[in-house]
């Protein structure tokens, strides 16, 4: 039987409840346990915020990258419009500088001048240039396409213009400037008349106004501007930005520009744009709008020119960032909710497992305790069983001895009767033998033989008696064999033969179950019957009409042998102790006969009972189970 020592069980219980064990870690205090979820929620909040911010930043960068690409893609289109306008107008002064009529006009001859004036007017109309004019070496305008207009350039001196000096010196010069008369800005494209500076007769100038180009930019919907090498806006789709600066100009630089009258009295103030210090291509206007500033050099433009295109970015970025943050928030919240749910489930499962472990440990402890109790009880029982078995063995041995003693006692009592029983046939044998001798002497062989046969019969009788006695004296070996009950009755009556004959009582047999068989030991069954019959004879004593009746009877499942007498019966006081040892009313009695008889019948699976008192005498019943067929074969 399984047995767990108490101490180990106790340790297991404590492990399961978590108070001891777990590598002897101290259990967290209630305060620190309560802090864990709060810290968890703070961490979750921080993570959520980080996810929202990071996703917003990613969205911002991605959107800006898209906008930058888009602005960069649009930039060449705006530049092309400008370049083609300039290229278109550049050929005109080159061609005119070679024109003999222009040279002729420089001579001052009125007809030649008039012809050139007219020529320039027509050219201006057809090329849509702003003004075309010819300046002589001294800087005085000799002829102009607007000769007939009130603001005619004719007679004006443009010696102060840089394009004039530049063209005279280098052959070609271009400059953006505000018209001194028209107050309108334009690109002045100047070409020298004459192959070298020394031969320079004057300069042909075409003023190109970029209104159309700027209108085209404006139609594109995005602010576009061109800044010159000094960072001054010289062309733009936003009128207010004209002559604004990308950086604050130094005082001297600004004064110098003003003195040159290049931009008239324009304040040359910085553009109303704030540039991001980290990402310089991101600018925001004073109206709060944000732009991506794509810029590049203008091929075919004036030296140092740079075209800028501002693509509004604030709305797109805000929308993308907002959407991305919302999605990030949503996804993070869902993920955290899912994690929280999983953690809760895990906690619940852990709790359940812990409870189960506790229950199992408690159960185990109870089982162990019970097992211990049972073990103790079992050991006690085993000891008791051993003692009982030993006691029973002692009782059995004692009973065997008693049975043997009883048999021997019975033998002693019947020895006298047996001697008498044997003496009779012996005397008869002698007589028959002597008579047989006499008959032989007489030659009567037949009678002698008859006598001898009688002798043989008588010796058989003696042999039967001694056999029965020997069998009675022998201890039964306990082996059960089929025994015909009538045979057992015969055997008992044979043993008691002399005792019966010496008694005045009559013994009567009622054969109610001829051939009925029980599983028994014949010797022992006979011993029981001998006891009962002898007791009956004892009780009858010398009574004149004593009668003993031995009756067999067959029931459905048992065989009954009754021994009844008409003696004095069993006194009330004796009845209670009838089957207990040494209860006797006889002076020489042992009080063992009925005890042993009852014991033998029990051993055979039956019972010896005293029948209820009905009238005179006593009646004992031997009840034995029938064998399966119930009959001897
Ligand atoms: P014992 O014969 O040595 O006394 P038993 O056990 O055989 O021992 O009998 C016990 C007692 O039961 C007897 O002493 C007797 O008083 C009583 N008894 C037994 N059989 C009869 C009977 N047939 N009639 C009257 N009394 C009986």
XYZ file of C-alpha atoms and ligand atoms in Angstrom:
660
model
C 0.000 0.000 0.000
C 1.219 3.447 -0.954
C 2.420 5.518 1.938
C 3.648 9.132 1.720
C 5.383 10.514 4.767
C 3.545 13.415 6.401
C 6.386 15.921 6.126
C 6.696 15.585 2.336
C 2.973 16.066 1.832
C 3.032 19.210 3.929
C 5.874 20.588 1.800
C 3.901 19.906 -1.374
C 0.829 21.650 -0.045
C 2.879 24.680 0.781
C 4.462 24.655 -2.687
C 1.057 24.635 -4.320
C -0.208 27.559 -2.270
C 2.939 29.449 -3.151
C 3.863 30.386 0.371
C 7.017 28.326 0.355
C 9.038 26.898 -2.556
C 9.548 28.616 -5.964
C 13.272 28.546 -5.170
C 12.465 30.262 -1.860
C 11.714 33.612 -3.586
C 9.982 36.053 -1.281
C 6.339 36.611 -2.313
C 5.730 40.141 -3.748
C 4.012 42.466 -1.319
C 0.412 43.582 -1.951
C 1.597 47.154 -2.645
C 4.054 46.148 -5.339
C 1.464 43.796 -6.835
C -0.976 46.687 -7.149
C 1.747 48.808 -8.763
C 2.334 46.321 -11.568
C -0.894 47.003 -13.524
C -0.487 50.782 -13.103
C 3.040 50.624 -14.477
C 1.747 48.343 -17.231
C -0.896 50.875 -18.210
C 1.644 53.730 -18.135
C 3.958 51.716 -20.396
C 1.036 50.939 -22.716
C 0.143 54.626 -22.829
C 3.717 55.586 -23.638
C 3.939 52.924 -26.301
C 0.652 54.086 -27.788
C 1.857 57.676 -27.854
C 5.173 56.603 -29.370
C 3.380 54.554 -32.032
C 1.066 57.464 -32.870
C 3.928 59.963 -33.045
C 6.179 57.630 -35.036
C 3.489 56.764 -37.528
C 2.646 60.464 -37.910
C 6.285 61.246 -38.559
C 6.569 58.426 -41.072
C 3.445 59.629 -42.841
C 4.787 63.189 -42.862
C 8.079 62.079 -44.371
C 6.429 59.866 -46.910
C 3.980 62.583 -47.963
C 6.758 65.152 -48.159
C 8.802 62.786 -50.286
C 5.852 62.426 -52.648
C 5.337 66.178 -52.731
C 9.038 66.761 -53.361
C 8.932 64.371 -56.283
C 5.829 66.031 -57.624
C 7.303 69.541 -57.264
C 10.552 68.409 -58.863
C 8.552 66.922 -61.727
C 6.644 70.178 -62.275
C 9.744 72.368 -62.072
C 11.080 71.755 -65.611
C 7.734 72.736 -67.123
C 7.810 76.145 -65.427
C 11.480 76.580 -66.413
C 10.794 75.671 -70.025
C 8.113 78.360 -70.353
C 10.580 80.961 -69.147
C 13.467 79.780 -71.278
C 11.465 79.545 -74.450
C 10.219 83.095 -73.937
C 13.769 84.370 -73.494
C 15.205 82.281 -76.338
C 12.501 83.576 -78.626
C 13.461 87.166 -77.962
C 17.246 86.730 -77.951
C 17.643 86.374 -81.679
C 16.054 89.740 -82.309
C 18.799 92.072 -80.953
C 21.497 89.864 -82.490
C 19.912 90.199 -85.904
C 19.266 93.924 -85.460
C 22.837 94.581 -84.350
C 23.939 93.418 -87.801
C 21.256 95.416 -89.599
C 22.814 98.231 -91.805
C 19.728 100.386 -91.353
C 20.250 100.364 -87.610
C 23.850 101.378 -88.059
C 22.678 104.067 -90.421
C 20.234 105.402 -87.864
C 23.062 105.761 -85.383
C 24.416 108.428 -87.726
C 21.465 110.581 -86.715
C 20.079 111.104 -90.140
C 16.337 111.738 -89.577
C 15.027 109.560 -92.395
C 17.188 106.662 -91.415
C 16.054 107.116 -87.829
C 12.436 107.261 -88.857
C 12.858 104.096 -90.923
C 14.419 102.248 -88.021
C 11.733 103.546 -85.662
C 9.106 102.144 -87.919
C 10.984 98.885 -88.339
C 11.343 98.499 -84.593
C 7.644 99.249 -84.053
C 6.611 96.560 -86.521
C 9.058 94.079 -85.048
C 7.789 94.834 -81.569
C 4.256 94.125 -82.642
C 5.119 90.907 -84.364
C 7.427 89.537 -81.652
C 5.362 90.808 -78.741
C 8.509 92.154 -77.189
C 7.863 94.957 -74.735
C 10.117 97.557 -76.332
C 12.926 97.445 -78.878
C 15.335 100.319 -79.016
C 18.737 101.382 -80.239
C 21.196 103.308 -78.083
C 24.221 105.098 -79.451
C 27.653 104.824 -77.971
C 26.969 107.736 -75.628
C 23.977 106.043 -74.132
C 21.293 108.128 -75.834
C 18.363 106.321 -77.382
C 18.371 106.952 -81.086
C 15.373 104.910 -82.154
C 12.679 102.984 -80.316
C 9.628 100.910 -81.126
C 7.587 103.240 -78.886
C 8.869 106.356 -80.650
C 5.331 107.491 -81.236
C 4.077 106.933 -77.711
C 4.037 109.517 -74.968
C 6.516 107.470 -72.984
C 8.876 107.225 -75.946
C 12.390 106.097 -75.116
C 13.798 108.196 -77.919
C 16.146 110.761 -76.512
C 16.417 108.970 -73.139
C 19.904 108.253 -71.921
C 20.519 104.699 -70.629
C 24.194 104.991 -70.058
C 23.625 104.143 -66.386
C 22.125 100.784 -67.231
C 24.445 97.871 -66.677
C 23.206 96.066 -69.730
C 24.364 99.034 -71.826
C 27.848 99.049 -70.437
C 27.999 95.265 -70.435
C 26.916 94.943 -74.037
C 29.331 97.620 -75.184
C 32.155 95.963 -73.424
C 31.358 92.283 -73.952
C 29.114 92.289 -76.975
C 26.073 90.987 -75.082
C 24.454 91.665 -71.774
C 21.170 90.812 -70.144
C 19.611 92.337 -67.067
C 16.347 92.357 -65.189
C 15.267 95.828 -64.292
C 12.300 98.065 -63.695
C 11.526 100.356 -66.576
C 12.447 103.899 -65.627
C 9.626 105.287 -67.728
C 7.071 102.451 -67.761
C 7.783 101.331 -64.159
C 7.252 97.818 -65.476
C 9.813 95.111 -64.879
C 11.380 93.190 -67.697
C 14.439 91.414 -69.004
C 16.649 93.689 -71.025
C 18.529 91.791 -73.719
C 21.262 93.980 -75.160
C 23.644 93.335 -78.105
C 26.493 95.509 -79.219
C 26.506 97.051 -82.703
C 30.021 96.508 -83.918
C 32.386 93.599 -83.822
C 34.574 94.740 -80.944
C 34.264 97.030 -78.000
C 36.494 99.548 -79.722
C 34.341 99.442 -82.821
C 31.159 99.567 -80.778
C 28.710 102.046 -82.278
C 25.957 101.481 -79.853
C 23.625 98.841 -78.442
C 20.347 97.232 -79.589
C 18.067 96.416 -76.665
C 14.936 94.275 -76.478
C 12.931 94.530 -73.326
C 11.010 91.349 -72.627
C 8.223 91.486 -70.092
C 7.475 88.112 -68.541
C 3.774 88.780 -67.893
C 2.637 85.821 -70.022
C 5.094 83.458 -68.434
C 4.056 84.627 -64.981
C 0.384 84.336 -65.926
C 1.057 80.774 -67.035
C 2.706 80.016 -63.710
C -0.186 81.581 -61.872
C -2.610 79.435 -63.828
C -0.693 76.381 -62.542
C -1.924 77.314 -59.075
C 1.455 77.099 -57.398
C 3.662 79.993 -56.396
C 6.644 80.107 -58.766
C 9.469 82.596 -58.700
C 12.905 83.160 -60.133
C 15.649 84.567 -57.929
C 18.828 86.007 -59.354
C 22.324 85.307 -58.114
C 21.869 87.765 -55.278
C 18.636 86.130 -54.158
C 16.325 88.855 -55.447
C 13.075 87.678 -56.964
C 13.063 88.873 -60.572
C 10.032 87.021 -61.885
C 7.148 85.520 -59.975
C 3.597 84.373 -60.155
C 2.937 86.201 -56.869
C 2.973 89.912 -57.566
C 3.755 90.873 -53.966
C 6.908 88.820 -53.980
C 8.502 90.737 -56.876
C 11.899 92.120 -55.907
C 11.612 90.431 -52.554
C 14.790 88.780 -51.318
C 15.549 85.263 -50.223
C 17.898 86.615 -47.572
C 18.211 89.988 -45.931
C 20.558 92.134 -48.040
C 23.401 94.041 -46.506
C 22.904 97.819 -46.285
C 25.631 98.584 -48.820
C 24.407 95.943 -51.200
C 20.861 97.317 -51.022
C 22.051 100.913 -51.478
C 24.131 99.854 -54.447
C 21.139 98.199 -56.113
C 18.939 101.213 -55.438
C 21.537 103.570 -56.862
C 21.606 101.538 -60.043
C 17.852 102.087 -60.328
C 17.659 98.444 -61.370
C 14.574 97.819 -59.306
C 13.433 101.379 -58.870
C 12.541 102.129 -55.304
C 11.521 98.530 -54.449
C 12.144 97.949 -50.718
C 14.060 94.711 -51.422
C 12.527 93.225 -48.310
C 12.858 89.502 -47.541
C 10.093 87.305 -48.924
C 7.312 86.501 -46.448
C 8.500 82.914 -46.252
C 10.073 81.162 -43.270
C 12.471 78.405 -44.159
C 12.718 75.270 -41.974
C 16.166 75.251 -40.406
C 16.477 71.444 -40.585
C 14.822 70.872 -43.935
C 15.557 74.054 -45.897
C 13.336 73.017 -48.782
C 10.306 73.314 -46.481
C 8.942 76.838 -46.196
C 5.890 78.323 -44.605
C 4.144 81.536 -45.547
C 2.982 84.199 -43.160
C -0.507 82.895 -43.744
C 0.615 79.726 -42.009
C 0.555 77.614 -45.140
C 3.395 75.177 -45.687
C 5.156 74.483 -48.973
C 7.712 72.184 -50.439
C 10.225 74.380 -52.283
C 11.629 72.672 -55.372
C 14.310 74.700 -57.055
C 16.793 74.401 -59.875
C 18.900 76.502 -62.209
C 17.179 77.953 -65.250
C 18.914 76.709 -68.344
C 19.078 79.481 -70.842
C 18.190 81.999 -68.196
C 20.399 84.739 -66.887
C 23.540 83.669 -64.997
C 22.778 82.745 -61.400
C 19.071 82.464 -61.923
C 17.263 79.827 -59.923
C 13.669 78.854 -60.395
C 11.612 77.998 -57.308
C 8.286 76.187 -57.312
C 6.287 76.020 -54.087
C 3.945 73.078 -53.763
C 1.440 73.462 -50.931
C 2.147 70.706 -48.458
C 0.323 71.592 -45.252
C -3.100 70.158 -46.072
C -1.749 66.971 -47.625
C 0.736 66.466 -44.783
C -1.850 67.237 -42.121
C -4.341 64.843 -43.669
C -1.781 62.068 -44.097
C -0.403 62.568 -40.596
C -3.868 62.724 -39.093
C -5.019 59.620 -40.914
C -1.873 57.729 -40.122
C -2.014 58.709 -36.452
C -5.628 57.702 -36.284
C -4.903 54.329 -37.875
C -1.869 53.849 -35.637
C -3.940 54.754 -32.614
C -6.694 52.418 -33.675
C -4.355 49.515 -34.445
C -2.316 50.076 -31.288
C -5.460 50.316 -29.207
C -6.799 47.120 -30.765
C -3.446 45.384 -30.284
C -3.260 46.533 -26.672
C -6.820 45.514 -26.028
C -6.014 42.106 -27.506
C -2.851 41.862 -25.411
C -4.748 42.954 -22.308
C -7.382 40.335 -23.078
C -4.737 37.643 -23.589
C -2.943 38.663 -20.407
C -6.191 38.579 -18.502
C -6.981 35.187 -19.908
C -3.485 33.998 -19.070
C -3.854 35.347 -15.524
C -7.212 33.656 -15.200
C -5.755 30.393 -16.489
C -2.825 30.735 -14.106
C -5.241 31.368 -11.259
C -7.267 28.327 -12.244
C -4.135 26.214 -12.491
C -2.970 27.440 -9.090
C -6.385 26.707 -7.603
C -6.371 23.274 -9.222
C -2.850 22.628 -7.950
C -3.962 23.712 -4.478
C -7.003 21.466 -4.671
C -4.874 18.569 -5.961
C -2.321 19.127 -3.221
C -5.019 19.277 -0.567
C -6.565 16.140 -2.005
C -3.193 14.477 -2.098
C -2.592 15.494 1.495
C -5.976 14.154 2.500
C -5.368 10.948 0.557
C -1.939 10.632 2.138
C -3.373 11.197 5.610
C -6.159 8.730 4.894
C -3.639 6.303 3.425
C -1.631 6.650 6.597
C -4.724 5.926 8.691
C -5.619 3.024 6.450
C -2.058 1.765 6.612
C -2.169 1.848 10.388
C -5.609 0.227 10.402
C -4.393 -2.312 7.879
C -1.387 -3.187 9.947
C -3.577 -3.474 13.020
C -6.001 -5.638 11.073
C -3.209 -7.789 9.667
C -1.917 -8.293 13.191
C -5.423 -9.074 14.422
C -6.030 -11.447 11.504
C -2.754 -13.172 12.279
C -3.715 -13.491 15.920
C -7.169 -14.686 14.975
C -5.776 -17.227 12.542
C -3.404 -18.454 15.167
C -6.274 -18.604 17.678
C -8.475 -20.404 15.170
C -5.670 -22.821 14.431
C -5.336 -23.397 18.142
C -9.108 -23.884 18.432
C -9.115 -26.264 15.491
C -6.251 -28.219 16.968
C -8.077 -28.262 20.272
C -11.269 -29.386 18.612
C -9.448 -32.108 16.783
C -7.949 -33.242 20.011
C -11.329 -33.020 21.717
C -13.005 -34.963 18.902
C -10.359 -37.595 19.195
C -10.766 -37.639 22.961
C -14.510 -37.930 22.519
C -14.091 -40.796 20.108
C -11.751 -42.547 22.418
C -14.110 -41.906 25.333
C -16.959 -43.318 23.299
C -14.773 -46.248 22.410
C -14.081 -46.841 26.047
C -17.747 -46.817 26.817
C -18.635 -49.149 24.028
C -15.661 -51.463 24.423
C -17.590 -53.590 26.925
C -20.536 -53.819 24.539
C -18.212 -54.663 21.678
C -16.551 -57.446 23.669
C -19.972 -58.891 24.306
C -20.885 -58.421 20.649
C -17.800 -60.316 19.547
C -18.089 -62.982 22.240
C -21.477 -64.041 20.990
C -20.378 -64.856 17.439
C -17.168 -66.338 18.837
C -19.200 -68.733 21.059
C -21.456 -69.511 18.139
C -18.405 -70.154 15.898
C -17.013 -72.563 18.458
C -20.325 -74.413 18.695
C -20.721 -74.526 14.923
C -17.126 -75.659 14.460
C -17.492 -78.405 17.074
C -20.766 -79.502 15.515
C -19.150 -79.479 12.099
C -16.475 -81.882 13.484
C -19.211 -84.155 14.860
C -21.088 -84.082 11.603
C -17.880 -84.958 9.731
C -17.307 -87.843 12.125
C -20.782 -89.020 11.300
C -20.076 -88.648 7.644
C -22.675 -85.902 7.300
C -20.471 -83.665 5.203
C -23.337 -81.615 3.927
C -24.430 -80.472 7.387
C -20.795 -79.965 8.371
C -20.321 -77.691 5.337
C -23.499 -75.756 6.216
C -22.119 -75.251 9.733
C -18.781 -74.074 8.328
C -20.529 -71.612 6.041
C -22.354 -70.224 9.078
C -18.924 -69.915 10.745
C -17.679 -67.930 7.783
C -20.721 -65.630 8.036
C -20.081 -65.129 11.733
C -16.406 -64.266 11.200
C -17.548 -61.711 8.633
C -19.804 -60.260 11.311
C -16.840 -59.936 13.663
C -14.724 -58.403 10.895
C -17.476 -55.832 10.265
C -17.575 -54.862 13.942
C -13.816 -54.459 14.243
C -13.693 -52.505 10.965
C -16.315 -50.098 12.241
C -14.495 -49.649 15.523
C -11.184 -49.040 13.764
C -12.775 -46.509 11.481
C -14.424 -44.768 14.437
C -11.183 -44.580 16.388
C -9.273 -43.187 13.385
C -9.179 -39.424 12.999
C -11.123 -38.302 9.985
C -8.838 -36.932 7.312
C -11.368 -34.229 6.440
C -11.650 -35.192 2.783
C -15.295 -35.021 1.698
C -16.655 -37.769 -0.477
C -20.178 -38.704 -1.495
C -21.690 -40.691 1.366
C -25.068 -42.384 1.281
C -26.760 -41.291 4.485
C -28.461 -44.605 5.048
C -25.021 -46.255 4.991
C -23.827 -43.842 7.673
C -26.893 -44.719 9.779
C -26.116 -48.408 9.246
C -22.538 -47.843 10.387
C -23.582 -45.997 13.526
C -26.134 -48.687 14.464
C -23.500 -51.365 13.930
C -21.125 -49.592 16.309
C -23.899 -49.185 18.854
C -25.243 -52.719 18.323
C -24.444 -54.162 21.760
C -25.389 -50.915 23.503
C -28.800 -51.038 21.844
C -29.293 -54.676 22.604
C -28.472 -54.162 26.265
C -31.033 -51.372 26.483
C -34.747 -51.996 27.007
C -35.475 -49.250 24.513
C -36.274 -49.974 20.902
C -34.518 -48.294 18.016
C -36.653 -47.671 15.003
C -35.489 -46.579 11.557
C -37.618 -44.635 9.120
C -35.889 -44.650 5.757
C -37.263 -41.500 4.127
C -34.400 -40.875 1.698
C -33.090 -44.138 0.357
C -29.975 -43.598 -1.757
C -29.689 -39.901 -0.846
C -26.085 -38.739 -0.888
C -24.251 -35.951 0.902
C -20.662 -34.770 0.648
C -19.164 -35.882 3.927
C -16.666 -38.034 5.717
C -18.469 -41.208 6.633
C -16.526 -41.736 9.845
C -17.369 -38.302 11.096
C -21.020 -38.499 10.135
C -21.196 -41.824 11.976
C -19.545 -40.225 14.985
C -22.313 -37.607 15.079
C -25.037 -40.232 14.829
C -23.409 -42.422 17.470
C -23.348 -39.436 19.803
C -26.988 -38.567 19.262
C -28.274 -42.150 19.561
C -26.180 -42.847 22.625
C -27.440 -39.655 24.282
C -31.004 -40.721 23.542
C -30.393 -44.186 25.015
C -28.754 -42.562 28.026
C -31.770 -40.311 28.519
C -34.190 -43.248 28.240
C -32.156 -45.306 30.699
C -34.140 -48.296 31.897
C -37.532 -46.799 31.032
C -39.847 -49.647 29.942
C -41.264 -48.187 26.737
C -38.295 -46.217 25.594
C -38.075 -45.621 21.881
C -35.471 -44.058 19.647
C -36.437 -43.078 16.114
C -33.876 -42.436 13.392
C -35.616 -40.885 10.389
C -34.118 -39.586 7.174
C -35.889 -37.048 5.031
C -35.216 -35.325 1.712
C -35.962 -31.657 1.108
C -35.609 -29.591 -2.048
C -31.997 -28.714 -1.307
C -31.024 -30.590 1.800
C -31.062 -33.909 3.579
C -32.238 -34.213 7.161
C -31.482 -36.984 9.651
C -33.581 -36.770 12.800
C -32.794 -38.644 16.050
C -35.815 -38.501 18.329
C -36.583 -40.173 21.656
C -39.453 -40.264 24.056
C -37.278 -39.693 27.111
C -37.493 -36.928 29.657
C -36.436 -34.288 27.151
C -33.854 -31.574 27.791
C -34.329 -29.455 30.849
C -34.816 -25.749 30.228
C -31.602 -24.848 32.091
C -29.551 -27.220 29.924
C -30.962 -25.947 26.609
C -29.144 -22.589 26.826
C -25.720 -24.243 27.200
C -26.427 -27.375 25.194
C -23.799 -26.795 22.517
C -21.154 -25.340 24.822
C -18.276 -27.549 26.004
C -18.480 -29.453 29.265
C -22.193 -28.862 29.752
C -23.392 -32.197 31.047
C -25.929 -33.611 33.444
C -24.345 -37.037 33.564
C -22.158 -38.054 36.462
C -19.484 -39.438 34.129
C -20.286 -37.185 31.172
C -17.733 -34.945 29.473
C -20.189 -32.460 27.943
C -18.260 -32.555 24.654
C -20.398 -34.827 22.512
C -22.856 -32.270 21.180
C -20.191 -29.571 20.778
C -18.089 -31.813 18.614
C -21.095 -33.177 16.731
C -22.285 -29.650 15.947
C -18.783 -28.700 14.846
C -18.524 -31.698 12.518
C -21.890 -30.973 10.895
C -20.864 -27.305 10.398
C -17.654 -28.501 8.750
C -19.752 -30.541 6.342
C -21.657 -27.355 5.400
C -24.729 -28.170 7.451
C -26.127 -27.567 10.916
C -27.020 -29.613 13.983
C -30.072 -28.186 15.702
C -32.323 -29.088 18.566
C -35.879 -29.391 17.237
C -38.513 -27.394 19.088
C -40.006 -29.253 21.975
C -43.226 -30.984 20.859
C -44.540 -33.297 23.504
C -42.250 -35.840 25.126
C -38.593 -36.407 24.621
C -35.884 -34.666 22.673
C -35.238 -34.447 18.940
C -31.976 -33.482 17.213
C -31.838 -32.715 13.459
C -28.752 -33.081 11.274
C -29.248 -30.877 8.187
C -26.837 -31.296 5.309
C -26.832 -29.847 1.799
C -27.630 -32.280 -0.988
C -25.002 -33.015 -3.575
C -25.772 -31.656 -7.037
C -27.483 -34.796 -8.225
C -28.591 -35.719 -4.736
C -28.340 -39.415 -5.435
C -25.606 -41.929 -5.433
C -24.839 -43.354 -8.806
P -22.426 -35.822 27.716
O -23.172 -36.899 27.000
O -21.009 -36.188 27.956
O -23.086 -35.260 28.858
P -23.249 -34.256 25.476
O -22.721 -33.062 24.932
O -23.412 -35.394 24.558
O -22.279 -34.645 26.665
O -24.639 -34.017 26.141
C -24.812 -32.881 26.970
C -26.059 -33.007 27.830
O -27.230 -32.830 27.013
C -26.275 -34.261 28.499
O -25.555 -34.283 29.700
C -27.761 -34.280 28.707
O -28.122 -33.605 29.891
C -28.295 -33.561 27.573
N -28.856 -34.415 26.554
C -28.291 -34.746 25.394
N -29.081 -35.519 24.669
C -30.248 -35.701 25.385
C -31.472 -36.359 25.173
N -31.714 -37.095 24.097
N -32.421 -36.294 26.150
C -32.201 -35.577 27.253
N -31.069 -34.898 27.510
C -30.075 -34.941 26.593
